[in-house]
Amino acid sequence: MLQGGENAALLAEFLGKHVLVSRATDANDLQGPWDAVILDVHGARLVGEATLEDRKFMEAPVFFPLLLLVNQQRYASLAPRHWELFDEILLMPVRQADLLGRVRRWVRIRRWTQILESRRSDLEVFSSAMAHELRAPLRAMSALVALVQEALGDGGFPEVKVDLAKIQGLAEQAHQLTQDLLDLARLGKDGVHLEVWPPKVLVEGALISCQEALERSHARVETVGEGPPVLADGVLCRVALSNFIHNAIKFQPPHQTPQLRLVVSSAGLWCRIAVEDNGLGIAPKYLERLFRPFSRFHGSHFPGFGLGLAAAAKATKLMNGRIGATSQVGEGSVFWLELPLAAGEGANP
């Protein structure tokens, strides 16, 4: 998308010796099967920033590179939005070899993102399909066990009844595992909807979703701080914080009342929401593995499959956030996520 002239023709001729080149003349040409687009200021105006942003959004999460060529005069007057929209801004005149090298580099990056997205999609489809297909035989198994238990009635065969109860329990565990795998695979499948949220509202939403568990455990809850607005997805944030809260309730010594403290604070361009508890705690050497799927550190007497924190990590990553934890055995844990502040917001003094 370059303004017509000798320079544009020479550039197209040179690049055409190494890559497939098409010279666009209007905005409709941008919709072709291109791996990169080179524009000058004239071309950017002709196409329009909204069209360029739409093409990038349509390709996401695959990377679609945009390169802008500008002369010295234009370079000094570029607006901040240009630096956000274009992946590289090249000052003219540019050596042909340098331009070719940069084009090839950006196309390689695009190819790798295509491969990674294809593998991610295949893995998601596989895990969803496996979990979905396993649910039917597990439901059938549970139903057959229930029929046999009903047929035995109150009669003899006590050992058989015990074994049937074990089979029923294992089938229910396997069914829950498949459901958890499906939930993890589907997380973010409907897109990520980043909006401006007050952190206090996100905390309140998570507490409401965990209200039944909090009441059942007689947990004591304290909330501290408010913080500036953040850019977040309300559903994904609730997934992450709810997992923190459920873990704080679950991993407790016998007969101890859970005490939770939800703290909102901000520093720099980030807002942190932390869940502090008085639970069993985790040895520091295990912290780096906490957010991996199927990570469990408290033995089999606590229910679950080690997928909750993996879901929290995935939800946080989808929101462009950060996640972490600190803990000491017997002294409780602090699980936190950090979300970027909404545009124009700063840290609390």
mmCIF file of C-alpha atoms in Angstrom:
data_model
loop_
_atom_site.group_PDB
_atom_site.id
_atom_site.type_symbol
_atom_site.label_atom_id
_atom_site.label_comp_id
_atom_site.label_asym_id
_atom_site.label_seq_id
_atom_site.Cartn_x
_atom_site.Cartn_y
_atom_site.Cartn_z
ATOM 1 C CA MET A 1 0.000 0.000 0.000
ATOM 2 C CA LEU A 2 2.465 2.576 -1.248
ATOM 3 C CA GLN A 3 1.850 5.818 -3.068
ATOM 4 C CA GLY A 4 2.487 5.337 -6.770
ATOM 5 C CA GLY A 5 5.830 6.391 -8.137
ATOM 6 C CA GLU A 6 9.259 5.188 -9.103
ATOM 7 C CA ASN A 7 10.274 4.267 -5.553
ATOM 8 C CA ALA A 8 7.196 2.091 -5.078
ATOM 9 C CA ALA A 9 7.821 0.341 -8.391
ATOM 10 C CA LEU A 10 11.484 -0.298 -7.555
ATOM 11 C CA LEU A 11 10.601 -1.629 -4.133
ATOM 12 C CA ALA A 12 7.962 -3.991 -5.532
ATOM 13 C CA GLU A 13 10.368 -5.176 -8.218
ATOM 14 C CA PHE A 14 13.119 -5.889 -5.692
ATOM 15 C CA LEU A 15 10.908 -7.703 -3.161
ATOM 16 C CA GLY A 16 9.205 -9.611 -5.978
ATOM 17 C CA LYS A 17 12.476 -11.426 -6.664
ATOM 18 C CA HIS A 18 12.364 -12.981 -3.197
ATOM 19 C CA VAL A 19 8.725 -13.115 -2.061
ATOM 20 C CA LEU A 20 5.301 -13.024 -3.696
ATOM 21 C CA VAL A 21 4.317 -9.364 -3.919
ATOM 22 C CA SER A 22 1.019 -7.718 -4.781
ATOM 23 C CA ARG A 23 0.634 -3.942 -5.103
ATOM 24 C CA ALA A 24 -2.612 -2.872 -3.465
ATOM 25 C CA THR A 25 -4.554 0.115 -4.757
ATOM 26 C CA ASP A 26 -7.466 0.416 -2.310
ATOM 27 C CA ALA A 27 -8.719 -0.808 1.064
ATOM 28 C CA ASN A 28 -10.404 -3.896 -0.410
ATOM 29 C CA ASP A 29 -7.007 -5.261 -1.462
ATOM 30 C CA LEU A 30 -6.033 -5.537 2.193
ATOM 31 C CA GLN A 31 -8.363 -8.539 2.596
ATOM 32 C CA GLY A 32 -6.144 -10.785 0.469
ATOM 33 C CA PRO A 33 -4.226 -13.806 1.808
ATOM 34 C CA TRP A 34 -1.188 -11.755 2.783
ATOM 35 C CA ASP A 35 1.482 -12.549 5.363
ATOM 36 C CA ALA A 36 2.588 -8.934 5.807
ATOM 37 C CA VAL A 37 1.546 -5.474 4.640
ATOM 38 C CA ILE A 38 3.930 -2.599 3.920
ATOM 39 C CA LEU A 39 2.402 0.886 3.883
ATOM 40 C CA ASP A 40 3.507 4.461 3.720
ATOM 41 C CA VAL A 41 1.561 7.341 5.285
ATOM 42 C CA HIS A 42 -0.491 7.716 2.087
ATOM 43 C CA GLY A 43 -1.427 4.026 2.149
ATOM 44 C CA ALA A 44 -2.308 4.118 5.847
ATOM 45 C CA ARG A 45 -4.667 7.025 5.240
ATOM 46 C CA LEU A 46 -6.192 5.320 2.217
ATOM 47 C CA VAL A 47 -6.933 2.126 4.109
ATOM 48 C CA GLY A 48 -7.810 3.717 7.423
ATOM 49 C CA GLU A 49 -6.637 2.767 10.887
ATOM 50 C CA ALA A 50 -9.953 1.071 11.705
ATOM 51 C CA THR A 51 -9.556 -1.295 8.732
ATOM 52 C CA LEU A 52 -6.006 -2.160 9.741
ATOM 53 C CA GLU A 53 -7.073 -2.823 13.323
ATOM 54 C CA ASP A 54 -9.959 -5.000 12.115
ATOM 55 C CA ARG A 55 -7.611 -7.110 9.984
ATOM 56 C CA LYS A 56 -5.265 -7.623 12.923
ATOM 57 C CA PHE A 57 -8.195 -8.541 15.175
ATOM 58 C CA MET A 58 -9.579 -10.955 12.587
ATOM 59 C CA GLU A 59 -6.230 -12.776 12.418
ATOM 60 C CA ALA A 60 -5.690 -12.962 16.204
ATOM 61 C CA PRO A 61 -4.203 -14.865 17.917
ATOM 62 C CA VAL A 62 -2.162 -15.429 14.741
ATOM 63 C CA PHE A 63 0.254 -12.527 14.267
ATOM 64 C CA PHE A 64 -0.349 -10.235 11.267
ATOM 65 C CA PRO A 65 2.579 -7.813 10.722
ATOM 66 C CA LEU A 66 2.140 -4.226 9.550
ATOM 67 C CA LEU A 67 5.209 -2.222 8.453
ATOM 68 C CA LEU A 68 5.129 1.539 7.928
ATOM 69 C CA LEU A 69 7.658 3.414 5.773
ATOM 70 C CA VAL A 70 8.112 7.118 6.581
ATOM 71 C CA ASN A 71 10.535 9.850 5.631
ATOM 72 C CA GLN A 72 12.400 12.022 8.132
ATOM 73 C CA GLN A 73 9.782 14.775 8.057
ATOM 74 C CA ARG A 74 6.855 12.406 8.721
ATOM 75 C CA TYR A 75 8.813 10.397 11.299
ATOM 76 C CA ALA A 76 9.051 13.292 13.729
ATOM 77 C CA SER A 77 5.286 13.953 13.618
ATOM 78 C CA LEU A 78 3.972 10.394 14.052
ATOM 79 C CA ALA A 79 1.211 10.069 16.621
ATOM 80 C CA PRO A 80 1.422 7.562 19.540
ATOM 81 C CA ARG A 81 -1.342 5.467 17.930
ATOM 82 C CA HIS A 82 0.968 4.718 14.990
ATOM 83 C CA TRP A 83 3.509 3.103 17.304
ATOM 84 C CA GLU A 84 0.742 0.935 18.768
ATOM 85 C CA LEU A 85 -0.765 -0.089 15.438
ATOM 86 C CA PHE A 86 2.355 -0.795 13.352
ATOM 87 C CA ASP A 87 4.772 -3.550 14.273
ATOM 88 C CA GLU A 88 7.744 -1.706 12.814
ATOM 89 C CA ILE A 89 8.239 1.832 11.543
ATOM 90 C CA LEU A 90 11.146 2.163 9.099
ATOM 91 C CA LEU A 91 12.796 5.472 8.327
ATOM 92 C CA MET A 92 13.233 6.125 4.604
ATOM 93 C CA PRO A 93 15.446 5.727 2.727
ATOM 94 C CA VAL A 94 15.984 2.129 3.810
ATOM 95 C CA ARG A 95 18.486 -0.297 2.323
ATOM 96 C CA GLN A 96 16.817 -2.972 0.243
ATOM 97 C CA ALA A 97 18.668 -5.781 2.002
ATOM 98 C CA ASP A 98 17.593 -4.449 5.413
ATOM 99 C CA LEU A 99 13.972 -4.251 4.313
ATOM 100 C CA LEU A 100 14.040 -7.770 2.910
ATOM 101 C CA GLY A 101 15.572 -9.085 6.136
ATOM 102 C CA ARG A 102 12.904 -7.425 8.216
ATOM 103 C CA VAL A 103 10.094 -8.712 5.994
ATOM 104 C CA ARG A 104 11.432 -12.250 6.243
ATOM 105 C CA ARG A 105 11.752 -11.965 10.018
ATOM 106 C CA TRP A 106 8.159 -10.801 10.464
ATOM 107 C CA VAL A 107 6.864 -13.518 8.152
ATOM 108 C CA ARG A 108 8.771 -16.141 10.157
ATOM 109 C CA ILE A 109 7.139 -14.836 13.313
ATOM 110 C CA ARG A 110 3.764 -15.089 11.606
ATOM 111 C CA ARG A 111 4.481 -18.680 10.526
ATOM 112 C CA TRP A 112 5.420 -19.684 14.067
ATOM 113 C CA THR A 113 2.249 -18.166 15.491
ATOM 114 C CA GLN A 114 0.233 -20.069 12.883
ATOM 115 C CA ILE A 115 1.913 -23.335 13.899
ATOM 116 C CA LEU A 116 1.464 -22.662 17.614
ATOM 117 C CA GLU A 117 -2.173 -21.720 17.198
ATOM 118 C CA SER A 118 -2.799 -24.864 15.135
ATOM 119 C CA ARG A 119 -1.209 -27.046 17.814
ATOM 120 C CA ARG A 120 -3.081 -25.266 20.596
ATOM 121 C CA SER A 121 -6.363 -25.692 18.734
ATOM 122 C CA ASP A 122 -5.681 -29.379 18.070
ATOM 123 C CA LEU A 123 -4.855 -29.979 21.726
ATOM 124 C CA GLU A 124 -8.000 -28.178 22.856
ATOM 125 C CA VAL A 125 -10.174 -30.183 20.455
ATOM 126 C CA PHE A 126 -8.532 -33.437 21.564
ATOM 127 C CA SER A 127 -8.933 -32.777 25.291
ATOM 128 C CA SER A 128 -12.537 -31.635 24.838
ATOM 129 C CA ALA A 129 -13.401 -34.648 22.707
ATOM 130 C CA MET A 130 -11.773 -37.109 25.116
ATOM 131 C CA ALA A 131 -13.494 -35.611 28.132
ATOM 132 C CA HIS A 132 -16.827 -35.516 26.320
ATOM 133 C CA GLU A 133 -16.594 -39.119 25.108
ATOM 134 C CA LEU A 134 -15.621 -40.407 28.548
ATOM 135 C CA ARG A 135 -18.705 -38.960 30.205
ATOM 136 C CA ALA A 136 -21.167 -41.323 28.488
ATOM 137 C CA PRO A 137 -19.581 -44.629 29.654
ATOM 138 C CA LEU A 138 -19.055 -43.184 33.130
ATOM 139 C CA ARG A 139 -22.727 -42.259 33.377
ATOM 140 C CA ALA A 140 -23.648 -45.744 32.166
ATOM 141 C CA MET A 141 -21.328 -47.314 34.756
ATOM 142 C CA SER A 142 -22.919 -45.312 37.567
ATOM 143 C CA ALA A 143 -26.390 -46.254 36.379
ATOM 144 C CA LEU A 144 -25.529 -49.982 36.226
ATOM 145 C CA VAL A 145 -24.037 -49.905 39.712
ATOM 146 C CA ALA A 146 -27.181 -48.224 41.009
ATOM 147 C CA LEU A 147 -29.325 -50.940 39.396
ATOM 148 C CA VAL A 148 -27.271 -53.713 40.971
ATOM 149 C CA GLN A 149 -27.431 -51.999 44.364
ATOM 150 C CA GLU A 150 -31.198 -51.720 44.027
ATOM 151 C CA ALA A 151 -31.505 -55.395 43.011
ATOM 152 C CA LEU A 152 -29.512 -56.491 46.079
ATOM 153 C CA GLY A 153 -31.807 -54.490 48.318
ATOM 154 C CA ASP A 154 -31.370 -54.961 52.058
ATOM 155 C CA GLY A 155 -30.342 -58.590 51.690
ATOM 156 C CA GLY A 156 -26.918 -60.203 52.068
ATOM 157 C CA PHE A 157 -23.696 -59.768 50.136
ATOM 158 C CA PRO A 158 -22.243 -57.021 52.367
ATOM 159 C CA GLU A 159 -18.807 -57.294 50.735
ATOM 160 C CA VAL A 160 -20.356 -56.883 47.281
ATOM 161 C CA LYS A 161 -22.182 -53.782 48.453
ATOM 162 C CA VAL A 162 -18.965 -52.279 49.752
ATOM 163 C CA ASP A 163 -17.252 -52.939 46.419
ATOM 164 C CA LEU A 164 -20.177 -51.453 44.514
ATOM 165 C CA ALA A 165 -20.015 -48.318 46.653
ATOM 166 C CA LYS A 166 -16.297 -48.013 45.841
ATOM 167 C CA ILE A 167 -17.009 -48.408 42.122
ATOM 168 C CA GLN A 168 -19.709 -45.755 42.357
ATOM 169 C CA GLY A 169 -17.340 -43.371 44.105
ATOM 170 C CA LEU A 170 -14.586 -43.907 41.556
ATOM 171 C CA ALA A 171 -17.024 -43.373 38.698
ATOM 172 C CA GLU A 172 -18.186 -40.099 40.253
ATOM 173 C CA GLN A 173 -14.564 -38.967 40.660
ATOM 174 C CA ALA A 174 -13.792 -39.795 37.031
ATOM 175 C CA HIS A 175 -16.920 -37.945 35.908
ATOM 176 C CA GLN A 176 -15.876 -34.884 37.900
ATOM 177 C CA LEU A 177 -12.393 -35.076 36.385
ATOM 178 C CA THR A 178 -13.793 -35.089 32.842
ATOM 179 C CA GLN A 179 -15.984 -32.099 33.709
ATOM 180 C CA ASP A 180 -13.000 -30.218 35.143
ATOM 181 C CA LEU A 181 -10.965 -30.969 31.999
ATOM 182 C CA LEU A 182 -13.800 -29.701 29.819
ATOM 183 C CA ASP A 183 -14.086 -26.518 31.881
ATOM 184 C CA LEU A 184 -10.329 -25.919 31.601
ATOM 185 C CA ALA A 185 -10.341 -26.504 27.826
ATOM 186 C CA ARG A 186 -13.341 -24.218 27.273
ATOM 187 C CA LEU A 187 -11.949 -21.369 29.375
ATOM 188 C CA GLY A 188 -11.768 -18.327 27.108
ATOM 189 C CA LYS A 189 -13.312 -20.185 24.167
ATOM 190 C CA ASP A 190 -16.056 -17.569 23.864
ATOM 191 C CA GLY A 191 -13.475 -14.812 23.667
ATOM 192 C CA VAL A 192 -11.976 -12.474 26.229
ATOM 193 C CA HIS A 193 -14.061 -9.403 26.997
ATOM 194 C CA LEU A 194 -11.802 -6.857 28.653
ATOM 195 C CA GLU A 195 -13.688 -4.022 30.317
ATOM 196 C CA VAL A 196 -13.012 -1.445 33.017
ATOM 197 C CA TRP A 197 -13.838 -2.858 36.462
ATOM 198 C CA PRO A 198 -13.425 -1.535 40.014
ATOM 199 C CA PRO A 199 -11.383 -4.234 41.825
ATOM 200 C CA LYS A 200 -13.803 -4.131 44.762
ATOM 201 C CA VAL A 201 -16.631 -5.253 42.459
ATOM 202 C CA LEU A 202 -14.521 -8.165 41.171
ATOM 203 C CA VAL A 203 -13.814 -9.243 44.760
ATOM 204 C CA GLU A 204 -17.482 -9.022 45.707
ATOM 205 C CA GLY A 205 -18.467 -11.081 42.666
ATOM 206 C CA ALA A 206 -16.023 -13.851 43.603
ATOM 207 C CA LEU A 207 -17.280 -13.910 47.199
ATOM 208 C CA ILE A 208 -20.889 -14.180 46.036
ATOM 209 C CA SER A 209 -20.026 -17.139 43.779
ATOM 210 C CA CYS A 210 -18.370 -18.873 46.763
ATOM 211 C CA GLN A 211 -21.055 -17.926 49.291
ATOM 212 C CA GLU A 212 -22.364 -21.453 49.840
ATOM 213 C CA ALA A 213 -18.893 -22.876 50.518
ATOM 214 C CA LEU A 214 -18.039 -19.965 52.813
ATOM 215 C CA GLU A 215 -21.214 -20.462 54.861
ATOM 216 C CA ARG A 216 -20.767 -24.242 55.046
ATOM 217 C CA SER A 217 -17.225 -23.861 56.407
ATOM 218 C CA HIS A 218 -18.186 -20.941 58.717
ATOM 219 C CA ALA A 219 -15.261 -19.037 57.214
ATOM 220 C CA ARG A 220 -14.441 -15.554 58.441
ATOM 221 C CA VAL A 221 -13.822 -13.118 55.594
ATOM 222 C CA GLU A 222 -12.261 -9.664 55.644
ATOM 223 C CA THR A 223 -11.827 -7.381 52.632
ATOM 224 C CA VAL A 224 -9.226 -4.621 52.600
ATOM 225 C CA GLY A 225 -8.584 -1.841 50.057
ATOM 226 C CA GLU A 226 -10.275 -0.777 46.845
ATOM 227 C CA GLY A 227 -7.685 0.242 44.261
ATOM 228 C CA PRO A 228 -8.053 2.033 40.924
ATOM 229 C CA PRO A 229 -10.094 0.541 38.028
ATOM 230 C CA VAL A 230 -8.525 -2.322 36.102
ATOM 231 C CA LEU A 231 -8.911 -3.823 32.647
ATOM 232 C CA ALA A 232 -10.338 -7.318 33.151
ATOM 233 C CA ASP A 233 -12.829 -9.942 32.025
ATOM 234 C CA GLY A 234 -15.400 -10.289 34.810
ATOM 235 C CA VAL A 235 -16.040 -13.999 34.212
ATOM 236 C CA LEU A 236 -12.364 -14.962 33.972
ATOM 237 C CA CYS A 237 -11.483 -12.938 37.052
ATOM 238 C CA ARG A 238 -14.232 -14.688 39.005
ATOM 239 C CA VAL A 239 -12.832 -18.071 37.906
ATOM 240 C CA ALA A 240 -9.371 -17.197 39.216
ATOM 241 C CA LEU A 241 -10.448 -15.621 42.512
ATOM 242 C CA SER A 242 -13.040 -18.332 43.210
ATOM 243 C CA ASN A 243 -10.345 -20.987 42.931
ATOM 244 C CA PHE A 244 -8.192 -19.056 45.399
ATOM 245 C CA ILE A 245 -11.102 -18.826 47.848
ATOM 246 C CA HIS A 246 -12.135 -22.488 47.536
ATOM 247 C CA ASN A 247 -8.541 -23.607 48.133
ATOM 248 C CA ALA A 248 -8.277 -21.353 51.188
ATOM 249 C CA ILE A 249 -11.382 -23.040 52.602
ATOM 250 C CA LYS A 250 -10.387 -26.588 51.652
ATOM 251 C CA PHE A 251 -6.754 -26.853 52.728
ATOM 252 C CA GLN A 252 -7.224 -26.378 56.470
ATOM 253 C CA PRO A 253 -6.176 -28.389 59.521
ATOM 254 C CA PRO A 254 -9.000 -30.439 61.066
ATOM 255 C CA HIS A 255 -11.588 -28.457 63.067
ATOM 256 C CA GLN A 256 -9.988 -25.094 62.231
ATOM 257 C CA THR A 257 -12.163 -22.201 61.119
ATOM 258 C CA PRO A 258 -10.916 -20.737 57.817
ATOM 259 C CA GLN A 259 -9.915 -17.092 58.017
ATOM 260 C CA LEU A 260 -9.647 -15.291 54.682
ATOM 261 C CA ARG A 261 -8.378 -11.800 54.007
ATOM 262 C CA LEU A 262 -8.873 -10.361 50.514
ATOM 263 C CA VAL A 263 -6.532 -7.438 49.916
ATOM 264 C CA VAL A 264 -6.590 -5.006 46.994
ATOM 265 C CA SER A 265 -3.486 -2.878 46.389
ATOM 266 C CA SER A 266 -1.764 -1.199 43.472
ATOM 267 C CA ALA A 267 1.782 -0.436 42.417
ATOM 268 C CA GLY A 268 2.940 1.091 39.153
ATOM 269 C CA LEU A 269 0.649 0.000 36.322
ATOM 270 C CA TRP A 270 -0.724 -3.065 38.154
ATOM 271 C CA CYS A 271 -3.464 -3.772 40.667
ATOM 272 C CA ARG A 272 -3.023 -6.829 42.895
ATOM 273 C CA ILE A 273 -5.895 -8.827 44.383
ATOM 274 C CA ALA A 274 -4.604 -11.230 47.027
ATOM 275 C CA VAL A 275 -6.343 -13.964 49.026
ATOM 276 C CA GLU A 276 -4.608 -14.595 52.360
ATOM 277 C CA ASP A 277 -5.543 -17.643 54.446
ATOM 278 C CA ASN A 278 -4.634 -19.426 57.688
ATOM 279 C CA GLY A 279 -4.471 -22.867 56.087
ATOM 280 C CA LEU A 280 -1.924 -25.661 55.933
ATOM 281 C CA GLY A 281 0.490 -23.782 53.724
ATOM 282 C CA ILE A 282 2.849 -25.164 51.084
ATOM 283 C CA ALA A 283 6.576 -25.725 51.175
ATOM 284 C CA PRO A 284 8.342 -22.979 49.157
ATOM 285 C CA LYS A 285 10.067 -25.589 46.968
ATOM 286 C CA TYR A 286 6.685 -26.511 45.468
ATOM 287 C CA LEU A 287 5.556 -22.971 44.603
ATOM 288 C CA GLU A 288 6.981 -22.966 41.079
ATOM 289 C CA ARG A 289 4.818 -26.004 40.215
ATOM 290 C CA LEU A 290 1.622 -24.769 41.836
ATOM 291 C CA PHE A 291 -0.102 -23.589 38.684
ATOM 292 C CA ARG A 292 0.629 -26.631 36.529
ATOM 293 C CA PRO A 293 -2.267 -29.031 35.817
ATOM 294 C CA PHE A 294 -2.600 -31.983 38.212
ATOM 295 C CA SER A 295 -0.256 -30.466 40.792
ATOM 296 C CA ARG A 296 -1.219 -31.718 44.272
ATOM 297 C CA PHE A 297 0.862 -31.376 47.434
ATOM 298 C CA HIS A 298 -1.440 -32.333 50.331
ATOM 299 C CA GLY A 299 -2.156 -35.998 49.647
ATOM 300 C CA SER A 300 -5.242 -37.816 48.426
ATOM 301 C CA HIS A 301 -7.366 -37.116 51.533
ATOM 302 C CA PHE A 302 -8.239 -33.699 50.093
ATOM 303 C CA PRO A 303 -10.687 -33.873 47.144
ATOM 304 C CA GLY A 304 -9.778 -32.480 43.739
ATOM 305 C CA PHE A 305 -7.483 -33.138 40.802
ATOM 306 C CA GLY A 306 -5.098 -30.184 40.872
ATOM 307 C CA LEU A 307 -6.816 -28.317 38.030
ATOM 308 C CA GLY A 308 -8.220 -25.326 39.911
ATOM 309 C CA LEU A 309 -5.018 -23.297 40.047
ATOM 310 C CA ALA A 310 -4.233 -24.256 36.431
ATOM 311 C CA ALA A 311 -7.599 -22.745 35.475
ATOM 312 C CA ALA A 312 -6.790 -19.643 37.536
ATOM 313 C CA ALA A 313 -3.451 -19.289 35.738
ATOM 314 C CA LYS A 314 -5.050 -19.685 32.319
ATOM 315 C CA ALA A 315 -7.784 -17.161 33.132
ATOM 316 C CA THR A 316 -5.216 -14.638 34.372
ATOM 317 C CA LYS A 317 -3.021 -15.087 31.300
ATOM 318 C CA LEU A 318 -6.015 -14.531 29.008
ATOM 319 C CA MET A 319 -6.527 -11.158 30.733
ATOM 320 C CA ASN A 320 -2.850 -10.199 30.216
ATOM 321 C CA GLY A 321 -2.368 -10.440 33.965
ATOM 322 C CA ARG A 322 0.141 -12.037 36.319
ATOM 323 C CA ILE A 323 -0.327 -14.684 38.996
ATOM 324 C CA GLY A 324 1.694 -15.966 41.927
ATOM 325 C CA ALA A 325 1.758 -17.200 45.511
ATOM 326 C CA THR A 326 3.765 -17.129 48.719
ATOM 327 C CA SER A 327 3.443 -19.710 51.477
ATOM 328 C CA GLN A 328 5.005 -21.426 54.476
ATOM 329 C CA VAL A 329 4.006 -24.807 55.879
ATOM 330 C CA GLY A 330 1.697 -24.319 58.861
ATOM 331 C CA GLU A 331 1.484 -20.552 58.384
ATOM 332 C CA GLY A 332 -1.047 -20.237 55.568
ATOM 333 C CA SER A 333 -0.722 -18.974 52.010
ATOM 334 C CA VAL A 334 -1.216 -15.860 49.918
ATOM 335 C CA PHE A 335 -2.447 -16.330 46.366
ATOM 336 C CA TRP A 336 -2.549 -13.263 44.163
ATOM 337 C CA LEU A 337 -3.286 -12.083 40.672
ATOM 338 C CA GLU A 338 -2.308 -8.768 39.141
ATOM 339 C CA LEU A 339 -4.333 -6.975 36.491
ATOM 340 C CA PRO A 340 -3.283 -3.984 34.370
ATOM 341 C CA LEU A 341 -4.741 -0.671 35.395
ATOM 342 C CA ALA A 342 -7.272 0.870 33.044
ATOM 343 C CA ALA A 343 -5.866 3.558 30.726
ATOM 344 C CA GLY A 344 -5.130 6.792 32.506
ATOM 345 C CA GLU A 345 -5.060 5.240 35.975
ATOM 346 C CA GLY A 346 -2.043 5.409 38.247
ATOM 347 C CA ALA A 347 -0.941 3.796 41.438
ATOM 348 C CA ASN A 348 -2.303 4.865 44.779
ATOM 349 C CA PRO A 349 -0.001 7.264 46.569
#
